[in-house]
Tab-separated table of C-alpha atoms in Angstrom:
chain	number	residue	atom	x	y	z
A	153	MET	CA	145.058	-72.451	124.178
A	154	THR	CA	144.161	-73.549	127.890
A	155	ARG	CA	146.072	-72.295	130.223
A	156	VAL	CA	147.527	-74.723	133.163
A	157	LEU	CA	148.733	-74.007	136.683
A	158	LEU	CA	150.579	-77.384	138.415
A	159	VAL	CA	150.576	-77.508	141.927
A	160	ASP	CA	152.723	-80.136	143.556
A	161	ASP	CA	155.325	-80.269	146.245
A	162	GLN	CA	157.402	-82.460	143.967
A	163	SER	CA	159.365	-80.448	141.624
A	164	LEU	CA	160.042	-83.853	139.923
A	165	LEU	CA	156.370	-84.670	139.199
A	166	ARG	CA	155.718	-80.865	138.297
A	167	GLN	CA	158.613	-80.887	135.597
A	168	SER	CA	156.947	-84.325	134.198
A	169	LEU	CA	153.192	-83.115	134.176
A	170	ALA	CA	154.519	-79.995	132.270
A	171	VAL	CA	156.049	-81.980	130.062
A	172	ILE	CA	152.691	-83.880	129.257
A	173	ILE	CA	150.821	-80.738	128.864
A	174	ASP	CA	153.212	-78.674	127.108
A	175	ASN	CA	153.435	-81.584	124.332
A	176	GLU	CA	149.757	-81.090	123.857
A	177	PRO	CA	149.132	-78.334	120.839
A	178	ASP	CA	145.926	-76.808	122.767
A	179	LEU	CA	147.465	-76.677	126.437
A	180	THR	CA	149.957	-74.691	127.718
A	181	VAL	CA	151.878	-74.385	131.388
A	182	VAL	CA	151.440	-70.823	132.757
A	183	GLY	CA	152.865	-71.139	136.023
A	184	GLN	CA	154.008	-73.772	139.096
A	185	ALA	CA	153.438	-73.599	142.701
A	186	GLY	CA	154.795	-76.020	145.265
A	187	ASP	CA	152.213	-75.329	148.170
A	188	GLY	CA	149.036	-73.693	148.521
A	189	VAL	CA	150.182	-70.512	149.454
A	190	GLU	CA	152.247	-70.259	146.433
A	191	ALA	CA	149.217	-71.502	144.397
A	192	LEU	CA	146.996	-69.047	144.999
A	193	LEU	CA	149.824	-65.991	143.925
A	194	GLN	CA	150.157	-68.105	141.286
A	195	ALA	CA	146.426	-68.224	140.518
A	196	ARG	CA	145.726	-64.685	141.247
A	197	ALA	CA	149.369	-63.543	138.982
A	198	THR	CA	148.370	-66.011	135.705
A	199	ARG	CA	144.748	-66.087	135.865
A	200	PRO	CA	144.930	-69.913	134.674
A	201	ASP	CA	141.985	-71.574	133.082
A	202	VAL	CA	142.585	-75.125	135.190
A	203	VAL	CA	144.706	-75.909	138.078
A	204	LEU	CA	146.313	-79.184	138.483
A	205	MET	CA	146.170	-79.547	141.974
A	206	ASP	CA	147.960	-81.747	144.471
A	207	VAL	CA	146.398	-82.630	148.014
A	208	ARG	CA	149.061	-83.192	150.469
A	209	MET	CA	151.277	-80.085	150.591
A	210	PRO	CA	153.252	-78.008	153.409
A	211	ARG	CA	151.729	-74.636	154.650
A	212	VAL	CA	148.594	-74.708	152.976
A	213	ASP	CA	147.232	-78.315	151.642
A	214	GLY	CA	145.496	-78.450	148.184
A	215	LEU	CA	141.955	-78.695	149.779
A	216	GLU	CA	142.088	-75.522	151.508
A	217	ALA	CA	143.780	-73.815	148.222
A	218	THR	CA	141.235	-75.380	146.509
A	219	ARG	CA	138.345	-73.365	148.226
A	220	ARG	CA	140.355	-70.258	148.439
A	221	ILE	CA	140.851	-70.277	144.578
A	222	CYS	CA	137.096	-71.012	144.168
A	223	THR	CA	136.064	-68.553	146.188
A	224	ASP	CA	138.244	-65.577	145.026
A	225	PRO	CA	136.216	-63.487	142.878
A	226	VAL	CA	139.335	-62.321	140.836
A	227	LEU	CA	139.497	-66.351	139.712
A	228	ARG	CA	135.954	-66.984	139.292
A	229	ASP	CA	136.523	-68.544	135.698
A	230	CYS	CA	139.149	-70.637	137.239
A	231	ARG	CA	138.542	-74.392	137.335
A	232	VAL	CA	140.599	-76.532	140.009
A	233	LEU	CA	141.131	-80.492	138.727
A	234	VAL	CA	142.644	-82.386	142.192
A	235	LEU	CA	145.554	-84.809	141.204
A	236	SER	CA	146.197	-87.325	143.981
A	237	MET	CA	147.938	-90.630	144.755
A	238	PHE	CA	145.515	-91.233	147.398
A	239	GLU	CA	141.727	-92.460	146.501
A	240	LEU	CA	140.532	-91.699	150.483
A	241	ASP	CA	136.900	-91.160	150.560
A	242	GLU	CA	137.370	-87.691	152.698
A	243	TYR	CA	139.555	-86.187	150.044
A	244	VAL	CA	136.895	-86.560	147.527
A	245	TYR	CA	134.280	-85.132	149.376
A	246	GLU	CA	136.305	-82.259	150.875
A	247	ALA	CA	137.575	-81.594	147.398
A	248	LEU	CA	133.990	-81.335	146.059
A	249	GLN	CA	132.747	-78.961	148.846
A	250	ALA	CA	135.586	-76.888	148.273
A	251	GLY	CA	134.725	-76.506	144.760
A	252	ALA	CA	136.968	-78.789	142.799
A	253	SER	CA	135.569	-79.658	139.396
A	254	GLY	CA	137.381	-82.830	139.495
A	255	PHE	CA	139.288	-85.542	141.116
A	256	LEU	CA	141.824	-87.508	139.410
A	257	LEU	CA	144.395	-90.109	140.512
A	258	LYS	CA	147.749	-89.605	139.634
A	259	ASP	CA	148.582	-92.867	137.923
A	260	ALA	CA	146.198	-91.717	135.023
A	261	ARG	CA	147.628	-92.204	131.634
A	262	PRO	CA	149.054	-89.108	129.979
A	263	GLU	CA	146.489	-88.717	127.343
A	264	VAL	CA	143.948	-89.118	129.920
A	265	LEU	CA	145.131	-86.897	132.082
A	266	ALA	CA	145.188	-84.075	128.921
A	267	ASP	CA	141.809	-85.108	128.085
A	268	ALA	CA	140.863	-84.254	131.891
A	269	VAL	CA	142.091	-80.698	131.530
A	270	ARG	CA	140.195	-80.019	128.390
A	271	ARG	CA	137.018	-81.098	130.046
A	272	THR	CA	137.750	-79.416	133.003
A	273	HIS	CA	137.955	-76.086	131.033
A	274	ARG	CA	134.805	-76.824	129.409
A	275	GLY	CA	132.861	-77.399	132.522
A	276	GLU	CA	132.461	-81.459	132.008
A	277	SER	CA	133.467	-81.868	135.828
A	278	LEU	CA	135.587	-85.379	135.882
A	279	PHE	CA	136.195	-88.052	138.694
A	280	ALA	CA	137.831	-91.337	138.034
A	281	PRO	CA	135.303	-94.276	137.532
A	282	SER	CA	136.427	-95.789	141.111
A	283	ILE	CA	135.554	-92.155	142.778
A	284	LEU	CA	132.757	-91.334	141.332
A	285	THR	CA	130.895	-94.912	142.516
A	286	ARG	CA	131.924	-94.274	145.805
A	287	LEU	CA	131.228	-90.474	145.857
A	288	VAL	CA	127.461	-91.106	144.232
A	289	ALA	CA	127.021	-93.791	146.584
A	290	HIS	CA	128.318	-91.635	149.738
A	291	TYR	CA	125.639	-88.489	148.447
A	292	VAL	CA	122.634	-90.864	148.085
A	293	SER	CA	122.643	-92.148	151.610
A	294	ALA	CA	124.217	-89.449	153.814
A	295	PRO	CA	121.291	-87.916	155.458
A	296	ARG	CA	120.087	-84.631	153.930
A	297	PRO	CA	118.350	-82.084	154.597
A	298	GLU	CA	115.767	-82.054	152.107
A	299	ARG	CA	115.496	-83.882	148.770
A	300	LEU	CA	115.500	-82.360	145.423
A	301	ALA	CA	112.146	-83.697	144.482
A	302	ASP	CA	110.350	-80.650	144.341
A	303	VAL	CA	112.821	-78.827	142.090
A	304	LEU	CA	112.239	-81.231	139.742
A	305	ARG	CA	108.637	-79.702	139.188
A	306	HIS	CA	110.262	-76.702	137.744
A	307	LEU	CA	112.380	-78.854	134.932
A	308	THR	CA	111.329	-79.364	131.635
A	309	ARG	CA	110.573	-83.069	130.264
A	310	ARG	CA	114.082	-82.536	128.217
A	311	GLU	CA	116.106	-80.994	130.870
A	312	VAL	CA	115.172	-83.754	133.219
A	313	GLU	CA	116.287	-86.234	130.178
A	314	VAL	CA	119.445	-84.189	130.076
A	315	LEU	CA	119.954	-84.717	133.962
A	316	ALA	CA	119.630	-87.805	133.950
A	317	LEU	CA	122.393	-88.679	131.375
A	318	ILE	CA	124.606	-86.325	133.054
A	319	GLY	CA	124.213	-88.797	136.124
A	320	LYS	CA	125.070	-91.680	133.930
A	321	GLY	CA	128.295	-89.897	133.055
A	322	GLN	CA	127.693	-88.901	129.593
A	323	SER	CA	129.871	-85.953	127.726
A	324	ASN	CA	128.266	-83.345	126.148
A	325	GLU	CA	128.750	-85.253	122.546
A	326	GLU	CA	126.945	-88.446	124.156
A	327	ILE	CA	124.232	-86.467	125.384
A	328	ALA	CA	123.710	-84.897	121.811
A	329	ASP	CA	123.644	-88.170	120.491
A	330	SER	CA	121.070	-90.079	122.533
A	331	LEU	CA	118.492	-87.243	122.190
A	332	GLY	CA	119.479	-86.439	119.031
A	333	ILE	CA	119.908	-82.488	119.535
A	334	SER	CA	122.915	-80.548	118.906
A	335	ILE	CA	125.879	-80.061	121.247
A	336	LYS	CA	124.759	-76.409	121.449
A	337	THR	CA	121.208	-77.043	122.578
A	338	VAL	CA	123.087	-79.276	125.111
A	339	LYS	CA	124.974	-76.875	126.734
A	340	SER	CA	122.327	-74.420	126.814
A	341	HIS	CA	120.120	-77.059	128.587
A	342	ILE	CA	122.955	-77.457	131.182
A	343	THR	CA	123.038	-73.969	131.450
A	344	HIS	CA	119.531	-73.953	132.478
A	345	LEU	CA	119.925	-76.874	134.776
A	346	MET	CA	122.885	-75.354	137.150
A	347	ALA	CA	120.885	-71.840	137.396
A	348	LYS	CA	117.603	-73.985	138.601
A	349	LEU	CA	119.298	-76.383	140.910
A	350	LYS	CA	121.867	-73.483	141.971
A	351	ALA	CA	124.896	-75.984	141.040
A	352	ARG	CA	128.089	-74.595	140.730
A	353	ASP	CA	129.323	-77.005	138.082
A	354	ARG	CA	128.669	-80.241	136.514
A	355	ALA	CA	129.858	-82.741	139.451
A	356	GLN	CA	127.049	-81.158	141.499
A	357	LEU	CA	124.551	-81.960	138.709
A	358	VAL	CA	125.522	-85.579	138.912
A	359	ILE	CA	124.934	-85.698	143.023
A	360	ALA	CA	121.348	-84.083	142.028
A	361	ALA	CA	120.520	-86.666	139.463
A	362	PHE	CA	121.402	-89.383	141.974
A	363	ASP	CA	119.500	-87.535	144.794
A	364	THR	CA	116.398	-87.344	143.131
A	365	ALA	CA	116.443	-90.803	141.716
A	366	LEU	CA	116.679	-90.058	138.382
A	367	VAL	CA	119.710	-92.348	138.448
A	368	GLN	CA	120.533	-95.376	140.792
A	369	PRO	CA	123.674	-96.293	142.260
A	370	ARG	CA	125.092	-98.974	141.334
A	371	PRO	CA	126.541	-101.373	144.226
A	372	VAL	CA	129.718	-100.520	145.519
C-alpha cells in the first residue's frame, strides 16, 4: 500500500481527496493536515510515502512545508506532490526548488490524481503538461552559472539516450519500449543518472535534458 498524507486548509476538499485515494486498492490515507505546521507534524508521525500538498495555507504555506519535509532526514523517503488551483509560474518554480516531485492542478480527474500518486511514489516526477512546458522554457532561458555539457562526457551513450527520453516526458515503461531494454535496466540507468548529475529526483533530470540541449523546448 502507498501511504498518503493529505494537506489542505479546506476540510471538505480533504475529505473528497480521501474518498478518491481510499477507493483505490493500493492507496491509503494515513493522515490529514490543515496547514504547513500540522503537515510536518503529521508527516513525522505517520511517515507517508507521498504528501499531497496544497500551496496557499495559513501559518506555514505549502511551499515552505515542502521545503521542511524534503530537508528532514527523518522523512528522506517521503515525496511531495503539490496540488494547487493555480498555474502561477512562481509556485511551480518554488515547488521544484523546495524539493517537490511534481505539481498537479486540482481540476485533474480522479484517475489522473491516483496515477500521479503512484508515479510520484515510484520516483517518476509528474507535472501537468501545461505546467511542464512553461517550467522547461523558464529553466532553459534563465541565466545559469554553468551548463551541464561537460557532465555529458561522463555519461554512457545509453545514459544519454535515457536522459533525452526522460526530457521528452516518457515513463519508465515507454523508455524500455523505445530502447528495447527491460524496466529494471531503465531504473538502473536512472539511478546512475541521478548520481552523476546530482539530481534529487526525475524532475531535475528533465531540466538537465533541456539544459544540455538533448531536448529542445517547444514554443510556449
